[in-house]
């Protein structure tokens, strides 16, 4: 089915409001999920609505949560997401953290008792659009074993980064520390499609092309032992330092069973003006220009930015069964 972004957002808002979610939270979630769909990240898009709604109905996620913030240190913002969705807490960070970064030179938001962080590149890009450099990490329910092991301890634990460029779209880097985001495996399962053999292991630690077996097993780290080490780093930054659940303590984001996931996110925003280089914008532009000189190279983030621009005018296409399932909530 083809629809405009506004139509897709309305579809999600109405479905969530029918599922014990406040109007404000439903709107925040809808904007994020539709933006993910528009950016070509369907695994973090409308396919998530059923799980989100089911968790709100079951009380696993508080659809009426209002994130609470405090500022214990001049450059630190603490946000308690209240076991609600991540997006209202992320919206709050985007609204408040830039002023702190401009005032202090650097600012950090520590978010706890949160949920699925979604396409984090879209979050850090909102800081870059305000002239800031941003780094974000988040943990996720355990799906990846320490290197050499078979028991999931870490999540796919994504990392995202954005830096502004003068008179151009920002550079945006967004990657999971598994070879692919687990949402892509979930999307393959929903479609009944196979996955590449280097995405995941089954329960026995063997590579699998079956999405169902992959979700019951473990994801393969990007870069093997290096990816597993980086996942540990994210675990410490996103959960160990914020008071959120570790990945192995968190419940699934895909069903309505168990306690709230209570995951954590950390965002660092840097004011380039605070750095010693007076012409940092021009320096970044020089680097981007040098990278782009090779006609075979595309700056990170450009594909998603182009897809979103196209979606603004042409809308998005979503599988009929996904739309019907959302309408049926």
GROMACS .gro file of C-alpha atoms in nm:
model
  329
    1UNK     CA    1   0.000   0.000   0.000
    2UNK     CA    2   0.126   0.348  -0.088
    3UNK     CA    3   0.060   0.642   0.145
    4UNK     CA    4   0.191   0.985   0.234
    5UNK     CA    5   0.401   1.037   0.546
    6UNK     CA    6   0.112   1.225   0.708
    7UNK     CA    7  -0.127   0.937   0.636
    8UNK     CA    8   0.120   0.686   0.779
    9UNK     CA    9   0.168   0.895   1.094
   10UNK     CA   10  -0.209   0.923   1.142
   11UNK     CA   11  -0.245   0.547   1.100
   12UNK     CA   12   0.013   0.483   1.374
   13UNK     CA   13  -0.117   0.753   1.609
   14UNK     CA   14  -0.473   0.622   1.594
   15UNK     CA   15  -0.364   0.260   1.641
   16UNK     CA   16  -0.152   0.345   1.946
   17UNK     CA   17  -0.421   0.561   2.102
   18UNK     CA   18  -0.653   0.260   2.075
   19UNK     CA   19  -0.385   0.066   2.263
   20UNK     CA   20  -0.355   0.268   2.586
   21UNK     CA   21  -0.105   0.530   2.464
   22UNK     CA   22  -0.143   0.904   2.521
   23UNK     CA   23  -0.188   1.134   2.222
   24UNK     CA   24   0.149   1.302   2.275
   25UNK     CA   25   0.341   0.978   2.309
   26UNK     CA   26   0.159   0.825   2.013
   27UNK     CA   27   0.258   1.123   1.798
   28UNK     CA   28   0.623   1.105   1.909
   29UNK     CA   29   0.640   0.733   1.830
   30UNK     CA   30   0.456   0.773   1.498
   31UNK     CA   31   0.691   1.045   1.373
   32UNK     CA   32   0.995   0.831   1.457
   33UNK     CA   33   0.863   0.506   1.309
   34UNK     CA   34   0.744   0.672   0.988
   35UNK     CA   35   1.077   0.858   0.953
   36UNK     CA   36   1.253   0.522   0.985
   37UNK     CA   37   1.029   0.379   0.714
   38UNK     CA   38   1.100   0.681   0.492
   39UNK     CA   39   1.474   0.637   0.544
   40UNK     CA   40   1.454   0.280   0.418
   41UNK     CA   41   1.488   0.124   0.763
   42UNK     CA   42   1.171  -0.085   0.763
   43UNK     CA   43   1.293  -0.308   1.046
   44UNK     CA   44   1.264  -0.007   1.276
   45UNK     CA   45   0.949   0.126   1.112
   46UNK     CA   46   0.582   0.033   1.092
   47UNK     CA   47   0.649  -0.336   1.155
   48UNK     CA   48   0.719  -0.234   1.516
   49UNK     CA   49   0.368  -0.098   1.575
   50UNK     CA   50   0.212  -0.432   1.669
   51UNK     CA   51   0.473  -0.504   1.936
   52UNK     CA   52   0.461  -0.146   2.065
   53UNK     CA   53   0.083  -0.157   2.093
   54UNK     CA   54   0.078  -0.500   2.253
   55UNK     CA   55   0.327  -0.393   2.518
   56UNK     CA   56   0.121  -0.085   2.604
   57UNK     CA   57  -0.197  -0.291   2.631
   58UNK     CA   58  -0.025  -0.541   2.860
   59UNK     CA   59   0.132  -0.270   3.076
   60UNK     CA   60   0.484  -0.381   2.988
   61UNK     CA   61   0.536  -0.032   2.847
   62UNK     CA   62   0.367   0.272   3.002
   63UNK     CA   63   0.196   0.447   2.714
   64UNK     CA   64   0.120   0.746   2.937
   65UNK     CA   65   0.473   0.792   3.078
   66UNK     CA   66   0.609   1.145   3.087
   67UNK     CA   67   0.991   1.156   3.086
   68UNK     CA   68   1.140   1.335   3.385
   69UNK     CA   69   1.469   1.525   3.369
   70UNK     CA   70   1.719   1.663   3.617
   71UNK     CA   71   2.053   1.841   3.578
   72UNK     CA   72   2.286   1.713   3.854
   73UNK     CA   73   2.595   1.874   3.698
   74UNK     CA   74   2.626   2.174   3.463
   75UNK     CA   75   2.694   1.958   3.156
   76UNK     CA   76   2.486   1.652   3.249
   77UNK     CA   77   2.117   1.587   3.185
   78UNK     CA   78   1.953   1.284   3.342
   79UNK     CA   79   1.629   1.164   3.185
   80UNK     CA   80   1.406   0.895   3.333
   81UNK     CA   81   1.189   0.762   3.051
   82UNK     CA   82   0.952   0.613   3.309
   83UNK     CA   83   0.935   0.273   3.137
   84UNK     CA   84   0.766   0.442   2.844
   85UNK     CA   85   0.876   0.455   2.481
   86UNK     CA   86   1.219   0.597   2.403
   87UNK     CA   87   1.106   0.866   2.160
   88UNK     CA   88   0.947   1.112   2.407
   89UNK     CA   89   1.268   1.094   2.613
   90UNK     CA   90   1.480   1.144   2.302
   91UNK     CA   91   1.262   1.438   2.197
   92UNK     CA   92   1.326   1.592   2.539
   93UNK     CA   93   1.703   1.543   2.501
   94UNK     CA   94   1.697   1.703   2.156
   95UNK     CA   95   1.504   2.000   2.295
   96UNK     CA   96   1.720   2.065   2.603
   97UNK     CA   97   2.073   1.932   2.543
   98UNK     CA   98   2.179   2.174   2.265
   99UNK     CA   99   2.151   2.480   2.490
  100UNK     CA  100   2.362   2.305   2.755
  101UNK     CA  101   2.624   2.214   2.493
  102UNK     CA  102   2.641   2.573   2.371
  103UNK     CA  103   2.675   2.694   2.728
  104UNK     CA  104   2.925   2.435   2.852
  105UNK     CA  105   3.098   2.336   2.528
  106UNK     CA  106   2.993   1.974   2.574
  107UNK     CA  107   2.684   1.808   2.721
  108UNK     CA  108   2.574   1.456   2.806
  109UNK     CA  109   2.227   1.306   2.841
  110UNK     CA  110   2.194   0.983   3.041
  111UNK     CA  111   1.859   0.816   2.969
  112UNK     CA  112   1.732   0.525   3.178
  113UNK     CA  113   1.421   0.304   3.202
  114UNK     CA  114   1.373   0.339   2.828
  115UNK     CA  115   1.271   0.129   2.529
  116UNK     CA  116   1.367   0.066   2.164
  117UNK     CA  117   1.596   0.351   2.049
  118UNK     CA  118   1.500   0.307   1.684
  119UNK     CA  119   1.708   0.455   1.403
  120UNK     CA  120   1.957   0.650   1.611
  121UNK     CA  121   2.101   0.823   1.307
  122UNK     CA  122   1.777   1.020   1.291
  123UNK     CA  123   1.829   1.134   1.651
  124UNK     CA  124   2.192   1.244   1.619
  125UNK     CA  125   2.113   1.417   1.290
  126UNK     CA  126   1.872   1.643   1.478
  127UNK     CA  127   2.168   1.769   1.683
  128UNK     CA  128   2.384   1.815   1.373
  129UNK     CA  129   2.104   2.020   1.217
  130UNK     CA  130   2.156   2.257   1.512
  131UNK     CA  131   2.531   2.283   1.445
  132UNK     CA  132   2.646   2.027   1.703
  133UNK     CA  133   2.852   1.711   1.678
  134UNK     CA  134   2.668   1.424   1.845
  135UNK     CA  135   2.747   1.069   1.955
  136UNK     CA  136   2.480   0.828   2.082
  137UNK     CA  137   2.497   0.473   2.216
  138UNK     CA  138   2.216   0.244   2.330
  139UNK     CA  139   2.189  -0.108   2.457
  140UNK     CA  140   1.924  -0.357   2.351
  141UNK     CA  141   1.792  -0.691   2.479
  142UNK     CA  142   2.060  -0.960   2.479
  143UNK     CA  143   2.106  -1.119   2.137
  144UNK     CA  144   2.484  -1.138   2.098
  145UNK     CA  145   2.733  -1.352   2.286
  146UNK     CA  146   3.078  -1.242   2.398
  147UNK     CA  147   3.327  -1.360   2.138
  148UNK     CA  148   3.373  -1.734   2.167
  149UNK     CA  149   3.053  -1.786   2.368
  150UNK     CA  150   2.703  -1.912   2.288
  151UNK     CA  151   2.498  -1.734   2.556
  152UNK     CA  152   2.363  -1.387   2.467
  153UNK     CA  153   2.495  -1.118   2.702
  154UNK     CA  154   2.505  -0.805   2.486
  155UNK     CA  155   2.246  -0.651   2.259
  156UNK     CA  156   2.323  -0.542   1.906
  157UNK     CA  157   2.411  -0.219   2.091
  158UNK     CA  158   2.409   0.044   1.814
  159UNK     CA  159   2.634   0.348   1.787
  160UNK     CA  160   2.539   0.664   1.597
  161UNK     CA  161   2.734   0.979   1.516
  162UNK     CA  162   2.657   1.299   1.327
  163UNK     CA  163   2.859   1.606   1.235
  164UNK     CA  164   2.733   1.920   1.058
  165UNK     CA  165   2.870   2.037   0.726
  166UNK     CA  166   2.837   2.395   0.601
  167UNK     CA  167   2.565   2.428   0.335
  168UNK     CA  168   2.518   2.052   0.312
  169UNK     CA  169   2.349   1.760   0.483
  170UNK     CA  170   2.533   1.634   0.794
  171UNK     CA  171   2.758   1.331   0.796
  172UNK     CA  172   2.559   1.058   0.974
  173UNK     CA  173   2.701   0.724   1.084
  174UNK     CA  174   2.460   0.468   1.229
  175UNK     CA  175   2.558   0.107   1.287
  176UNK     CA  176   2.472  -0.191   1.500
  177UNK     CA  177   2.760  -0.381   1.652
  178UNK     CA  178   2.618  -0.700   1.512
  179UNK     CA  179   2.680  -0.755   1.140
  180UNK     CA  180   2.324  -0.631   1.085
  181UNK     CA  181   2.056  -0.482   1.308
  182UNK     CA  182   1.834  -0.748   1.467
  183UNK     CA  183   1.533  -0.564   1.323
  184UNK     CA  184   1.638  -0.686   0.977
  185UNK     CA  185   1.614  -1.045   1.097
  186UNK     CA  186   1.272  -0.971   1.246
  187UNK     CA  187   1.160  -0.821   0.915
  188UNK     CA  188   1.281  -1.131   0.730
  189UNK     CA  189   1.086  -1.353   0.969
  190UNK     CA  190   0.769  -1.151   0.912
  191UNK     CA  191   0.816  -1.186   0.536
  192UNK     CA  192   0.905  -1.556   0.560
  193UNK     CA  193   1.233  -1.479   0.383
  194UNK     CA  194   1.579  -1.635   0.439
  195UNK     CA  195   1.870  -1.433   0.573
  196UNK     CA  196   2.237  -1.441   0.465
  197UNK     CA  197   2.441  -1.707   0.645
  198UNK     CA  198   2.679  -1.454   0.801
  199UNK     CA  199   2.412  -1.264   0.997
  200UNK     CA  200   2.344  -1.497   1.288
  201UNK     CA  201   2.413  -1.825   1.468
  202UNK     CA  202   2.149  -2.074   1.576
  203UNK     CA  203   2.126  -2.207   1.935
  204UNK     CA  204   2.413  -2.447   1.864
  205UNK     CA  205   2.642  -2.166   1.751
  206UNK     CA  206   2.621  -2.258   1.383
  207UNK     CA  207   2.551  -2.008   1.101
  208UNK     CA  208   2.187  -2.013   0.987
  209UNK     CA  209   1.980  -1.873   0.702
  210UNK     CA  210   1.654  -1.930   0.893
  211UNK     CA  211   1.530  -1.607   1.055
  212UNK     CA  212   1.333  -1.796   1.323
  213UNK     CA  213   1.640  -1.993   1.426
  214UNK     CA  214   1.847  -1.674   1.419
  215UNK     CA  215   1.612  -1.498   1.660
  216UNK     CA  216   1.638  -1.798   1.894
  217UNK     CA  217   2.018  -1.796   1.865
  218UNK     CA  218   2.270  -1.512   1.864
  219UNK     CA  219   2.371  -1.235   1.626
  220UNK     CA  220   2.721  -1.239   1.479
  221UNK     CA  221   2.929  -0.938   1.594
  222UNK     CA  222   3.058  -0.697   1.332
  223UNK     CA  223   3.433  -0.747   1.316
  224UNK     CA  224   3.408  -1.063   1.526
  225UNK     CA  225   3.598  -1.012   1.856
  226UNK     CA  226   3.633  -0.636   1.793
  227UNK     CA  227   3.258  -0.593   1.758
  228UNK     CA  228   3.197  -0.789   2.076
  229UNK     CA  229   3.444  -0.565   2.263
  230UNK     CA  230   3.270  -0.252   2.134
  231UNK     CA  231   2.935  -0.398   2.241
  232UNK     CA  232   3.077  -0.426   2.594
  233UNK     CA  233   3.184  -0.060   2.576
  234UNK     CA  234   2.832   0.044   2.476
  235UNK     CA  235   2.686  -0.172   2.753
  236UNK     CA  236   2.891   0.022   3.008
  237UNK     CA  237   2.810   0.365   2.864
  238UNK     CA  238   2.440   0.303   2.801
  239UNK     CA  239   2.350   0.091   3.104
  240UNK     CA  240   2.636   0.061   3.352
  241UNK     CA  241   2.664   0.440   3.389
  242UNK     CA  242   2.294   0.529   3.357
  243UNK     CA  243   2.142   0.273   3.594
  244UNK     CA  244   1.944   0.109   3.314
  245UNK     CA  245   1.909  -0.266   3.274
  246UNK     CA  246   2.196  -0.448   3.117
  247UNK     CA  247   2.103  -0.627   2.796
  248UNK     CA  248   2.092  -0.966   2.971
  249UNK     CA  249   1.854  -0.820   3.233
  250UNK     CA  250   1.616  -0.671   2.977
  251UNK     CA  251   1.301  -0.829   2.839
  252UNK     CA  252   1.221  -0.862   2.469
  253UNK     CA  253   1.117  -0.567   2.255
  254UNK     CA  254   0.921  -0.801   2.031
  255UNK     CA  255   0.653  -0.934   2.269
  256UNK     CA  256   0.438  -0.829   2.565
  257UNK     CA  257   0.585  -1.077   2.815
  258UNK     CA  258   0.784  -0.990   3.124
  259UNK     CA  259   0.887  -0.669   3.294
  260UNK     CA  260   0.959  -0.341   3.111
  261UNK     CA  261   1.282  -0.354   2.906
  262UNK     CA  262   1.421  -0.054   3.102
  263UNK     CA  263   1.707   0.001   2.856
  264UNK     CA  264   1.954   0.289   2.852
  265UNK     CA  265   2.089   0.546   2.606
  266UNK     CA  266   2.371   0.799   2.635
  267UNK     CA  267   2.402   1.103   2.410
  268UNK     CA  268   2.706   1.333   2.396
  269UNK     CA  269   2.667   1.667   2.218
  270UNK     CA  270   2.973   1.879   2.136
  271UNK     CA  271   2.973   2.246   2.044
  272UNK     CA  272   3.239   2.283   1.770
  273UNK     CA  273   3.288   2.645   1.874
  274UNK     CA  274   3.435   2.522   2.203
  275UNK     CA  275   3.716   2.339   2.029
  276UNK     CA  276   4.055   2.494   1.966
  277UNK     CA  277   4.015   2.497   1.586
  278UNK     CA  278   3.855   2.827   1.484
  279UNK     CA  279   3.746   2.707   1.139
  280UNK     CA  280   3.612   2.363   1.233
  281UNK     CA  281   3.324   2.382   0.985
  282UNK     CA  282   3.562   2.444   0.696
  283UNK     CA  283   3.791   2.167   0.819
  284UNK     CA  284   3.503   1.921   0.822
  285UNK     CA  285   3.398   2.036   0.477
  286UNK     CA  286   3.753   1.974   0.350
  287UNK     CA  287   3.746   1.618   0.484
  288UNK     CA  288   3.404   1.552   0.330
  289UNK     CA  289   3.521   1.693  -0.003
  290UNK     CA  290   3.830   1.475  -0.005
  291UNK     CA  291   3.621   1.164   0.065
  292UNK     CA  292   3.371   1.256  -0.206
  293UNK     CA  293   3.639   1.311  -0.472
  294UNK     CA  294   3.625   0.940  -0.546
  295UNK     CA  295   3.311   0.890  -0.760
  296UNK     CA  296   3.259   0.546  -0.603
  297UNK     CA  297   3.235   0.684  -0.249
  298UNK     CA  298   2.925   0.821  -0.080
  299UNK     CA  299   2.934   1.004   0.253
  300UNK     CA  300   2.764   0.812   0.536
  301UNK     CA  301   2.399   0.906   0.578
  302UNK     CA  302   2.338   1.019   0.221
  303UNK     CA  303   2.125   0.720   0.121
  304UNK     CA  304   1.879   0.767   0.408
  305UNK     CA  305   1.867   1.144   0.357
  306UNK     CA  306   1.789   1.098  -0.011
  307UNK     CA  307   1.520   0.839   0.066
  308UNK     CA  308   1.353   1.072   0.316
  309UNK     CA  309   1.349   1.360   0.068
  310UNK     CA  310   1.185   1.136  -0.190
  311UNK     CA  311   0.932   1.013   0.065
  312UNK     CA  312   0.832   1.369   0.151
  313UNK     CA  313   0.696   1.419  -0.200
  314UNK     CA  314   0.619   1.064  -0.313
  315UNK     CA  315   0.518   0.892   0.012
  316UNK     CA  316   0.614   0.541   0.120
  317UNK     CA  317   0.512   0.188   0.027
  318UNK     CA  318   0.436  -0.058   0.308
  319UNK     CA  319   0.329  -0.422   0.279
  320UNK     CA  320  -0.050  -0.458   0.277
  321UNK     CA  321  -0.045  -0.712   0.560
  322UNK     CA  322   0.142  -0.470   0.786
  323UNK     CA  323  -0.110  -0.193   0.721
  324UNK     CA  324  -0.406  -0.427   0.775
  325UNK     CA  325  -0.259  -0.556   1.100
  326UNK     CA  326  -0.215  -0.200   1.230
  327UNK     CA  327  -0.570  -0.109   1.127
  328UNK     CA  328  -0.694  -0.420   1.307
  329UNK     CA  329  -0.551  -0.321   1.644
   0.00000   0.00000   0.00000
